[in-house]
XYZ file of C-alpha atoms in Angstrom:
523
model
C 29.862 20.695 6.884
C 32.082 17.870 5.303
C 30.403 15.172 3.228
C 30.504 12.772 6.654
C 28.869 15.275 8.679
C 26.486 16.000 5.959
C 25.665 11.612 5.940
C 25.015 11.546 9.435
C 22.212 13.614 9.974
C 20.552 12.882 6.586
C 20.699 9.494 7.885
C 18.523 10.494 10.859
C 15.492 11.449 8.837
C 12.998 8.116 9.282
C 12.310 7.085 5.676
C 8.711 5.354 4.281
C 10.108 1.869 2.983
C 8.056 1.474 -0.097
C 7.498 4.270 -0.607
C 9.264 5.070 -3.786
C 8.541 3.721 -7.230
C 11.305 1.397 -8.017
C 11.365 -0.099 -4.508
C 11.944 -3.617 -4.576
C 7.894 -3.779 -2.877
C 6.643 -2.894 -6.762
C 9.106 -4.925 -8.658
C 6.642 -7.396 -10.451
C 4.005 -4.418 -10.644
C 2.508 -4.210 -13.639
C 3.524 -1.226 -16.219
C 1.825 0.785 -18.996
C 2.301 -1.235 -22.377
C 4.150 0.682 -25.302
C 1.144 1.098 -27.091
C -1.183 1.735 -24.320
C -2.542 4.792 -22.745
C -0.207 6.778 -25.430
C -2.237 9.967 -25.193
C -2.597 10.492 -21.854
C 0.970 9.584 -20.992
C 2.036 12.437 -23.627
C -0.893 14.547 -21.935
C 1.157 14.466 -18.603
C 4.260 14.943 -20.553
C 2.887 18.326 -22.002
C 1.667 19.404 -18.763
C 5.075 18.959 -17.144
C 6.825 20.973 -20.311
C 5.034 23.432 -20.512
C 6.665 26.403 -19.008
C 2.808 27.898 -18.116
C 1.136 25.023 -16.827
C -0.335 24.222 -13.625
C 1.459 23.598 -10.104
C -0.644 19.888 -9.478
C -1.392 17.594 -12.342
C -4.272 15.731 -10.877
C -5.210 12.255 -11.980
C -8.378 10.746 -10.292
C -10.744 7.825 -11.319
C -12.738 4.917 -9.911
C -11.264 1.718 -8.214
C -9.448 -0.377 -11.289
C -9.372 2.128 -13.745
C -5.263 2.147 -13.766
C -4.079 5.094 -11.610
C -1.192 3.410 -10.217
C 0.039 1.994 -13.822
C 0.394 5.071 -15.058
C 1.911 6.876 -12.432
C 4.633 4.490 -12.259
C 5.419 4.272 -15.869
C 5.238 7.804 -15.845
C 7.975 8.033 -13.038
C 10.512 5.502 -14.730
C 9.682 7.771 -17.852
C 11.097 10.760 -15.707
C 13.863 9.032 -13.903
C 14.742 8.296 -17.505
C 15.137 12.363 -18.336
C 16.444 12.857 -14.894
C 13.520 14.696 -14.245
C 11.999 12.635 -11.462
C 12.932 14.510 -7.946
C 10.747 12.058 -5.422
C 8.115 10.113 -5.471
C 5.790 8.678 -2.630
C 3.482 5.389 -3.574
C 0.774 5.513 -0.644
C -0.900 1.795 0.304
C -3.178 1.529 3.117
C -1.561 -1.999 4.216
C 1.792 -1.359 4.397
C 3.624 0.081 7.386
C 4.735 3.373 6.645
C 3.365 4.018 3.167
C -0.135 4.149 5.152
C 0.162 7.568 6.536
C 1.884 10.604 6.304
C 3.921 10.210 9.166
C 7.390 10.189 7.020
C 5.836 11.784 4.030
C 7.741 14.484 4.344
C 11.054 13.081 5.253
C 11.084 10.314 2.999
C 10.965 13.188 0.173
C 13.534 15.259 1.612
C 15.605 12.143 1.457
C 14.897 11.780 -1.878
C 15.708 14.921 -2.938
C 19.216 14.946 -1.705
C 19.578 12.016 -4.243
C 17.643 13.578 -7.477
C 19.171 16.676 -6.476
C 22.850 16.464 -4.741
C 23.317 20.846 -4.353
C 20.350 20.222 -1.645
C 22.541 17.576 0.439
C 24.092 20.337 2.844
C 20.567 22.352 3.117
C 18.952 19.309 4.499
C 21.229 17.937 6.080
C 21.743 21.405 8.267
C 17.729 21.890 8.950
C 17.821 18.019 9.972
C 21.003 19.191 12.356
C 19.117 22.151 13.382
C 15.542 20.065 13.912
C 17.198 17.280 15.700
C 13.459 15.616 16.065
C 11.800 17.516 13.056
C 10.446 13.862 12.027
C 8.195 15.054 15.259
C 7.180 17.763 14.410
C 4.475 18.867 12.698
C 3.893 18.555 8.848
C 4.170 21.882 8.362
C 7.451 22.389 10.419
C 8.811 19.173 8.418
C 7.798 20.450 4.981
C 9.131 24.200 5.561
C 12.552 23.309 7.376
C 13.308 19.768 5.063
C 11.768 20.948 1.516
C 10.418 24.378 1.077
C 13.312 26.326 2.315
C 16.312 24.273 0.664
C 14.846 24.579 -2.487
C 14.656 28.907 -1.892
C 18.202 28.940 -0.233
C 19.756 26.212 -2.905
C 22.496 27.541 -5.232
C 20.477 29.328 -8.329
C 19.899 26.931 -11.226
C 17.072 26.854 -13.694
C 15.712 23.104 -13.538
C 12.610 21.756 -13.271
C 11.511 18.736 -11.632
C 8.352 16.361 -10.855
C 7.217 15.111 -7.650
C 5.289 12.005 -8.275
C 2.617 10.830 -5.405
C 0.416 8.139 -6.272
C -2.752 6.626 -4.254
C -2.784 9.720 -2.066
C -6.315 8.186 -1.181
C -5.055 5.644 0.470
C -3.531 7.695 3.570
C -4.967 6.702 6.478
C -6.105 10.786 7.481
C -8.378 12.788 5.916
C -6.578 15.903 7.527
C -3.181 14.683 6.606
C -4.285 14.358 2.956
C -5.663 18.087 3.220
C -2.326 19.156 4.976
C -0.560 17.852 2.287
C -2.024 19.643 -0.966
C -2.307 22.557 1.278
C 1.588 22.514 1.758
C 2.909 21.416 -1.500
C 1.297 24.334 -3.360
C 3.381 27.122 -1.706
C 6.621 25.826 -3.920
C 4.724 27.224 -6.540
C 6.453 30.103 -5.830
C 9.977 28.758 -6.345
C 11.767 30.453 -9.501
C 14.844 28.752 -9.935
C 14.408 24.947 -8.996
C 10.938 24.326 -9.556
C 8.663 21.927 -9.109
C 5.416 20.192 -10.558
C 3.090 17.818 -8.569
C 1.433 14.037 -10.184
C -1.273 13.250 -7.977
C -3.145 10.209 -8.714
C -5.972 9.235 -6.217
C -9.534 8.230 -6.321
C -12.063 11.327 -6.236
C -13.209 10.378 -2.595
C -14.017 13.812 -0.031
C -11.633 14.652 1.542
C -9.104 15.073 -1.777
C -12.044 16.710 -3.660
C -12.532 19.274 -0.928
C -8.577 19.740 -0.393
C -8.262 20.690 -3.695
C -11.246 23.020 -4.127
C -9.340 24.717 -1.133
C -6.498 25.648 -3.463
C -5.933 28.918 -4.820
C -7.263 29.501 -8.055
C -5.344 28.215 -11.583
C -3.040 25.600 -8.992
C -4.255 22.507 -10.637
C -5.537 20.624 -13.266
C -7.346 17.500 -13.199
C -8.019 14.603 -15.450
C -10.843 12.005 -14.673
C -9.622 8.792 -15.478
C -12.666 6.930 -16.457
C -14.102 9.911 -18.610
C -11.404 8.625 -21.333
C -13.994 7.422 -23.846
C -14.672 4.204 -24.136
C -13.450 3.074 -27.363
C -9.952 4.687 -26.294
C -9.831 2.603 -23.290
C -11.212 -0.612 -24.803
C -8.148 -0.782 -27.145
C -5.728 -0.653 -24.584
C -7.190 -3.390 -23.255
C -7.656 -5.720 -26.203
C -3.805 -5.226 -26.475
C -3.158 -5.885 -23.143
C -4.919 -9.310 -23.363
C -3.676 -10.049 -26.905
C 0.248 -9.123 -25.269
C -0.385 -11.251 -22.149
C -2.271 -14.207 -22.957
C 0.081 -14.843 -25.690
C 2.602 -15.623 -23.762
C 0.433 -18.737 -21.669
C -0.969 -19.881 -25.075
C -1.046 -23.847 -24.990
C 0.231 -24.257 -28.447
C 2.811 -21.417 -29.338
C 1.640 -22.433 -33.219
C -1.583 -22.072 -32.710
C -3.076 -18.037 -32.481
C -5.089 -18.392 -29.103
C -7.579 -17.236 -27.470
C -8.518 -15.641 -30.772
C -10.102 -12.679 -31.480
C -13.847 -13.425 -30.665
C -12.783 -14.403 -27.232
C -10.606 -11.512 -26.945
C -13.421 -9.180 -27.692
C -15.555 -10.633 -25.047
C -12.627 -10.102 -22.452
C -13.161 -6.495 -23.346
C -16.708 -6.229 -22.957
C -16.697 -7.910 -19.367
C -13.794 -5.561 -18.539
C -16.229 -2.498 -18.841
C -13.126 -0.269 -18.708
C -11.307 -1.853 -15.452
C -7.765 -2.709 -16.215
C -7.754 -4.789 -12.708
C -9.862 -7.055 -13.736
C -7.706 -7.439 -16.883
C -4.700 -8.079 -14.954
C -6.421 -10.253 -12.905
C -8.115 -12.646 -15.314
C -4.422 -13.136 -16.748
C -3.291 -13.861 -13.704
C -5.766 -16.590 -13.045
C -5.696 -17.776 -16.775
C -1.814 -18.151 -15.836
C -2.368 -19.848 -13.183
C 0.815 -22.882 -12.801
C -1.791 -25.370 -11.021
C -4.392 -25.295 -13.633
C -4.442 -25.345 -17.799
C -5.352 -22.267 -19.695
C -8.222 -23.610 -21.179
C -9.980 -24.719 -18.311
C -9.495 -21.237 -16.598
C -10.443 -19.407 -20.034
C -13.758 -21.562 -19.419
C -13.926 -21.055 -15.985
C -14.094 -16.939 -16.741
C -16.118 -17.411 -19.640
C -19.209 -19.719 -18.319
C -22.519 -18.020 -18.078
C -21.191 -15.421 -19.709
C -23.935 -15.473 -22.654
C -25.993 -14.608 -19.725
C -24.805 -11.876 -18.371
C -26.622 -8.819 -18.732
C -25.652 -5.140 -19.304
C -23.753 -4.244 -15.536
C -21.970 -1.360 -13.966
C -18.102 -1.508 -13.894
C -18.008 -2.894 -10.587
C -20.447 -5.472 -10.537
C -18.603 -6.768 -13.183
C -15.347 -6.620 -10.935
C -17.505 -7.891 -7.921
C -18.960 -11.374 -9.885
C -15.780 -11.373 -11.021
C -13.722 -11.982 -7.767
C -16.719 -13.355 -6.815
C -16.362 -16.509 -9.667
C -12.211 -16.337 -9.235
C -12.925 -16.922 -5.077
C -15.526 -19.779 -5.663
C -13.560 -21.554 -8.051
C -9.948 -21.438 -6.190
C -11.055 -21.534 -2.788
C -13.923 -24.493 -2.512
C -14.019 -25.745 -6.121
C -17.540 -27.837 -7.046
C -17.588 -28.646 -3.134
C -20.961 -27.892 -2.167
C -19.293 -26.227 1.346
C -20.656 -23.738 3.942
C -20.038 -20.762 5.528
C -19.246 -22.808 8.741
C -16.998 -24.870 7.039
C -13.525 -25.253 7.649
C -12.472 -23.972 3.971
C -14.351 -21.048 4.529
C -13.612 -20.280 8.067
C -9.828 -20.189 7.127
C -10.339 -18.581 3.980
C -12.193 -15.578 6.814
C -9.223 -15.801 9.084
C -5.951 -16.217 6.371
C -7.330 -13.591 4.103
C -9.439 -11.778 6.605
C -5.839 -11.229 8.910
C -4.123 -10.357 5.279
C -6.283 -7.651 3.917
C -6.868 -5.583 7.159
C -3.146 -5.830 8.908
C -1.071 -2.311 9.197
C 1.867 -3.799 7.590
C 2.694 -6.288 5.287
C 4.484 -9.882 6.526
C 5.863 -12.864 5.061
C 3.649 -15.725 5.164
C 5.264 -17.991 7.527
C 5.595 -15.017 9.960
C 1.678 -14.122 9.560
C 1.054 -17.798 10.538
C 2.733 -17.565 13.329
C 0.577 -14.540 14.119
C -2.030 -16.460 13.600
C -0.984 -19.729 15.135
C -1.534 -21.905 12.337
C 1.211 -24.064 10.908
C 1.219 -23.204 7.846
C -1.129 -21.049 5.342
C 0.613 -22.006 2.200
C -2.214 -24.408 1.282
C -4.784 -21.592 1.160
C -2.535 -18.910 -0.661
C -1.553 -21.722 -2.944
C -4.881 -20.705 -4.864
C -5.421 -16.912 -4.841
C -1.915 -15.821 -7.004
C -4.922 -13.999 -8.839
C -5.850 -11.532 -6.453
C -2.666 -11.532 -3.620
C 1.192 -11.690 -4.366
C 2.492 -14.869 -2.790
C 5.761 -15.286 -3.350
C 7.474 -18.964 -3.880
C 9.827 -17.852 -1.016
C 7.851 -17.965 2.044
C 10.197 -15.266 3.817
C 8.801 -12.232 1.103
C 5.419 -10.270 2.158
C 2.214 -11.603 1.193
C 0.216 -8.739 -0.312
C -2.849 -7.814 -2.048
C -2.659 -7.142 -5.723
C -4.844 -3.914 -5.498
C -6.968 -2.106 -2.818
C -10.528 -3.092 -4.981
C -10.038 -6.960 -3.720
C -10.457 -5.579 -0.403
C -12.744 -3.221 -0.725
C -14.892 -6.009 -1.932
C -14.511 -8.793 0.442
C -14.947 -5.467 3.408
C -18.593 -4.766 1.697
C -21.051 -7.664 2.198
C -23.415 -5.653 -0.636
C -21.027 -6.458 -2.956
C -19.380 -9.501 -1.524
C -22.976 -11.636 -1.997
C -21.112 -15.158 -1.182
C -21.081 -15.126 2.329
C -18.798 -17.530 2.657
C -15.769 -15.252 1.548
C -17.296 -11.602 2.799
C -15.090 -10.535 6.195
C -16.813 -8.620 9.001
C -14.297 -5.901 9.491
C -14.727 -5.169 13.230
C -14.727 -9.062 13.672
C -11.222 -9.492 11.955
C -9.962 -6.902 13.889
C -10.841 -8.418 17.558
C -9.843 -11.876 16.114
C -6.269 -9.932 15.104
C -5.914 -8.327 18.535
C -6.722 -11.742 20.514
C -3.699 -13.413 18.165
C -1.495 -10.613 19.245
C -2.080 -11.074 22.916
C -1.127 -14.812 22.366
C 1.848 -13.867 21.228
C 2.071 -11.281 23.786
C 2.289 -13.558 26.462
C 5.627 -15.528 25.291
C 7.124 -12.505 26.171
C 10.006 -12.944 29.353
C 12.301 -10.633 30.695
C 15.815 -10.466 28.816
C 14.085 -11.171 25.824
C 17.434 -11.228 23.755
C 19.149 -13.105 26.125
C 21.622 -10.438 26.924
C 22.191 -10.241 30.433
C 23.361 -7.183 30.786
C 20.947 -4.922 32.275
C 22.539 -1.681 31.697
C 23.124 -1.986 27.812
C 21.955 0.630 25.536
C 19.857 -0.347 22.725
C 21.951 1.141 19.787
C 24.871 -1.189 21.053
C 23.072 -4.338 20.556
C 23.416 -5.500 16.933
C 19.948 -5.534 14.969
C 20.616 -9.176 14.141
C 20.177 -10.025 17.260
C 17.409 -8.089 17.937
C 15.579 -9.709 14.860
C 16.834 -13.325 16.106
C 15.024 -13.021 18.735
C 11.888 -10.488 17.835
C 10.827 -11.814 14.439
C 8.023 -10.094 12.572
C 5.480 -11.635 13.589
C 6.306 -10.417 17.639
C 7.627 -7.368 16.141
C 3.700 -6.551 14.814
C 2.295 -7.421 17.863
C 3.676 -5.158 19.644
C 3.233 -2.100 17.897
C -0.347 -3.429 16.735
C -2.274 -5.075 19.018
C -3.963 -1.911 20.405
C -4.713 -0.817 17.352
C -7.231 -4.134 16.416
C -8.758 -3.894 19.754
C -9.908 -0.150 18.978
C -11.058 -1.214 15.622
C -12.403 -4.123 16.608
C -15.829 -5.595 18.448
C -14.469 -6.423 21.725
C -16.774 -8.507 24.119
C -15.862 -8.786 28.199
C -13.592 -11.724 28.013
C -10.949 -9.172 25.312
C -10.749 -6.585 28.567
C -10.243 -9.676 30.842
C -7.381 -10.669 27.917
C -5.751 -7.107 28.088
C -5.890 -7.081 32.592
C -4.334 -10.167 32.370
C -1.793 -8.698 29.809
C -1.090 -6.022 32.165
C -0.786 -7.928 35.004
C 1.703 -10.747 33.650
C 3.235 -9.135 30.378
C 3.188 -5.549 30.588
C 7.092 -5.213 31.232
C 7.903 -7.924 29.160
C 6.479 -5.590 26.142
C 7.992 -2.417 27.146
C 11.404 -4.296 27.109
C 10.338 -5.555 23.847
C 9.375 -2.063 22.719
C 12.293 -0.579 23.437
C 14.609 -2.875 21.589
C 12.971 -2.426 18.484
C 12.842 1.595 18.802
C 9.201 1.879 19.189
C 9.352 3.177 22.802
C 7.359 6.187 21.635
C 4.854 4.842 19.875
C 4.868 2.407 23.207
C 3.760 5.882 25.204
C 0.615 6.787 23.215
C -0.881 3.279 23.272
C -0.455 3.937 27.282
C -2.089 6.761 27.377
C -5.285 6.237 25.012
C -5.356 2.174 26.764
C -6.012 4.069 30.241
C -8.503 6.013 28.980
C -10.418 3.014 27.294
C -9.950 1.117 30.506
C -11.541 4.254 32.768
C -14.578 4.140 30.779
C -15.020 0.654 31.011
């Protein structure tokens, strides 16, 4: 198959964007200082050089504790040695990287990269498996991975596979699947390969691995690292980081009393490290009166877990960005955007940039509340990037109100969905016929040029299309939302097939069809 040939079909196979760890998505992402986390970074190291080591090096720990560091210092480290084959970064709010839908394929993509001799032997199975991306995991992982790697030209090499947050998949069955598969290359002998999991230790990755034959894995708890160890790394993390936002360069600042007490209310969670410095670097504010702003009360504070210590301290960094001193409500208007802005931001299947999310939402502008959380979400100073959370802990803590104690800032997940879906149907409804202004009926949709398509179905359409089902399953819907979606039918349903179509999602278009007539039968 000549090298054109061999480009066209590889170019078929749907991709995860994000997914890999030097996308531009985890460019400003923090990484593992030199002299941090030394000993476990050589401890994966050893594990991946040693000839008689386990398939799956498995690295689990608690919310915060640094998983996602690591395991993308440790893939630049790799890439370095050319020993990196793929990697896969899982996030449960963006797009793609959400499920396990292109797992598979985005690795096989990879792999033709890390490893050019497996161009033509994936680029024939994806000739062979015109739809493979269809197919099941299995299929994909057998006919894209498994067998190129048996049938690929003999070559003694080893290589590391690199999937971090595998917790974060949006299927518990997927994430089983997945383990399940990737253990059968232990059998290759002449390009082999070795596994980095990182993930928290929730069910259903604890029970996929115990269903691993015997001597396949290892696994290293995170926050078992004694405490001492850990403690270090983060004194030098503040020391490295608040030096550079000291007021007077001259001057040594915070000092080293301060810097101890950093530690202590750190209790071993490098996210709340990172995010103190980010709200101690905060543009709008001076250093000092953020330092204080941390610090206050902090005499009193007695003995905690971890993650109260997180929890009071988003709680502190939300009451001081969002309403100041202003003695405000839960009713007020502060608040109720706050619930809305942030509510929309944290539960969304894909990320968006924040002009296009308030359009989604039909505000003007949400600039003014972002403006104060560059602590806990990435807001870019170029309103066309993605607004994103900094890690998944923020919203696991504004989705629990036991933890979440100020109710002025705790979302009601089913509420934020059904307040999503009702934006979506808004938006819904400027749909028309000839959306792209194309007049010609009989056009096929790979001959219209994408930047026309995106003229004229920005993002913020674009999600609610392929979304707005989705928030009314998850959400809390009352009688007036099925009135909302007859209506829909009746005036718009076309109009969003049309729209469906020209951005590819026809198929996707199909299932919500099918499980929409169903919901509508039983009520």
């Amino acid at each position: 198959m000549q090298t054109w040939e061999q480009q066209k079909y590889l170019s078929k196979l749907p991709t995860a964007k994000g997914a890999a760890y030097n996308d531009r998505l985890w460019e400003y992402e923090d990484h593992c200082l030199p002299d941090t986390r030394v000993e476990l970074r050589q401890r994966i190291m050893d594990w991946f050089e040693d000839p008689n080591g386990e398939y799956i090096f498995w690295l689990n720990g608690m919310a915060g504790t640094g998983k996602s560091t690591i395991s993308r210092t440790v893939a630049w480290d790799l890439a370095e040695k050319k020993r990196l084959a793929a990697s896969f970064f899982f996030s449960r709010d963006h797009g793609d990287i959400s499920h396990a839908g292109h797992f598979f394929t985005t690795i096989a993509a990879q792999l033709t990269r890390s490893l050019p001799v497996l161009r033509p032997l994936i680029s024939q199975a994806a000739q062979e498996h015109s739809d493979i991306w269809n197919q099941r995991l299995s299929e994909q992982w057998k006919y894209l991975i498994l067998d190129p790697l048996k049938n690929a030209p003999a070559q003694s090499i080893q290589l590391v596979v690199v999937i971090d947050a595998l917790d974060e998949c949006d299927s518990k069955d997927d994430i089983q699947q997945i383990l399940k598969l990737l253990v059968q290359a232990k059998c290759l002998e002449t390009i082999r390969l070795r596994v980095l999991v990182t993930s928290r230790p929730e069910t259903p990755i604890l029970l996929g691995f115990r269903n691993l034959p015997g001597e396949a894995y290892q696994d290293f708890v995170l926050h078992n690292i004694p405490s001492p160890t850990v403690s270090q790394d983060i004194s030098i993390f503040f020391r490295k980081k608040l030096s550079s936002v000291k007021p007077e360069p001259s001057t040594p600042w915070p000092g080293e009393p301060i810097i101890q007490r950093l530690v202590e209310k750190a209790a071993g969670l490098f996210i709340y490290a990172a995010t103190i410095y980010r709200f101690i670097r905060d543009d709008n504010y001076t250093p000092e009166d953020q330092l204080s702003v941390v610090l206050e009360e902090d005499h009193d504070t007695p003995p905690q877990s971890p993650m109260k210590h997180l929890d009071d301290m988003y709680t502190k960094l939300l009451q001081h960005s969002v309403v100041g001193k202003q003695a405000v409500s839960k009713d007020d208007h502060l608040a109720v955007r706050f619930r809305k802005i942030v509510g929309s931001i944290i539960i969304m299947f894909d990320i968006m940039a924040a002009k296009e999310i308030a359009k989604l939402l039909h505000l003007r502008t949400i600039s003014t509340t972002l403006a104060s959380l560059h602590s806990v979400l990435s807001v870019p100073v170029n309103e066309g990037q993605p607004v994103r959370i900094f890690h998944p802990s923020f919203r696991d803590f504004l989705l629990d109100s036991h933890r979440c104690l100020d109710s002025r800032f705790s979302i009601d997940l089913k509420e934020a969905h059904i307040t999503l879906f009702r934006n979506c149907i808004m938006v819904l409804a400027e749909l028309r016929q000839d959306l792209c202004n194309l007049r010609e009926p009989g056009i096929s949709v790979g001959d219209i040029p994408e930047h026309i398509i995106q003229q004229y179905i920005p993002a913020h359409i674009h999600y609610a299309c392929r979304y707005w089902f989705h928030h009314f399953q998850l959400g809390n819907p009352i009688q007036e939302d099925m009135d909302r979606i007859l209506q829909f039918l009746e005036q718009d349903f076309l109009h969003w097939l049309e729209a469906l179509s020209l951005i590819k999602e026809a198929s996707n278009g199909v299932l919500i069809v099918v499980d929409l007539e169903i919901t509508l039968r039983v009520s």
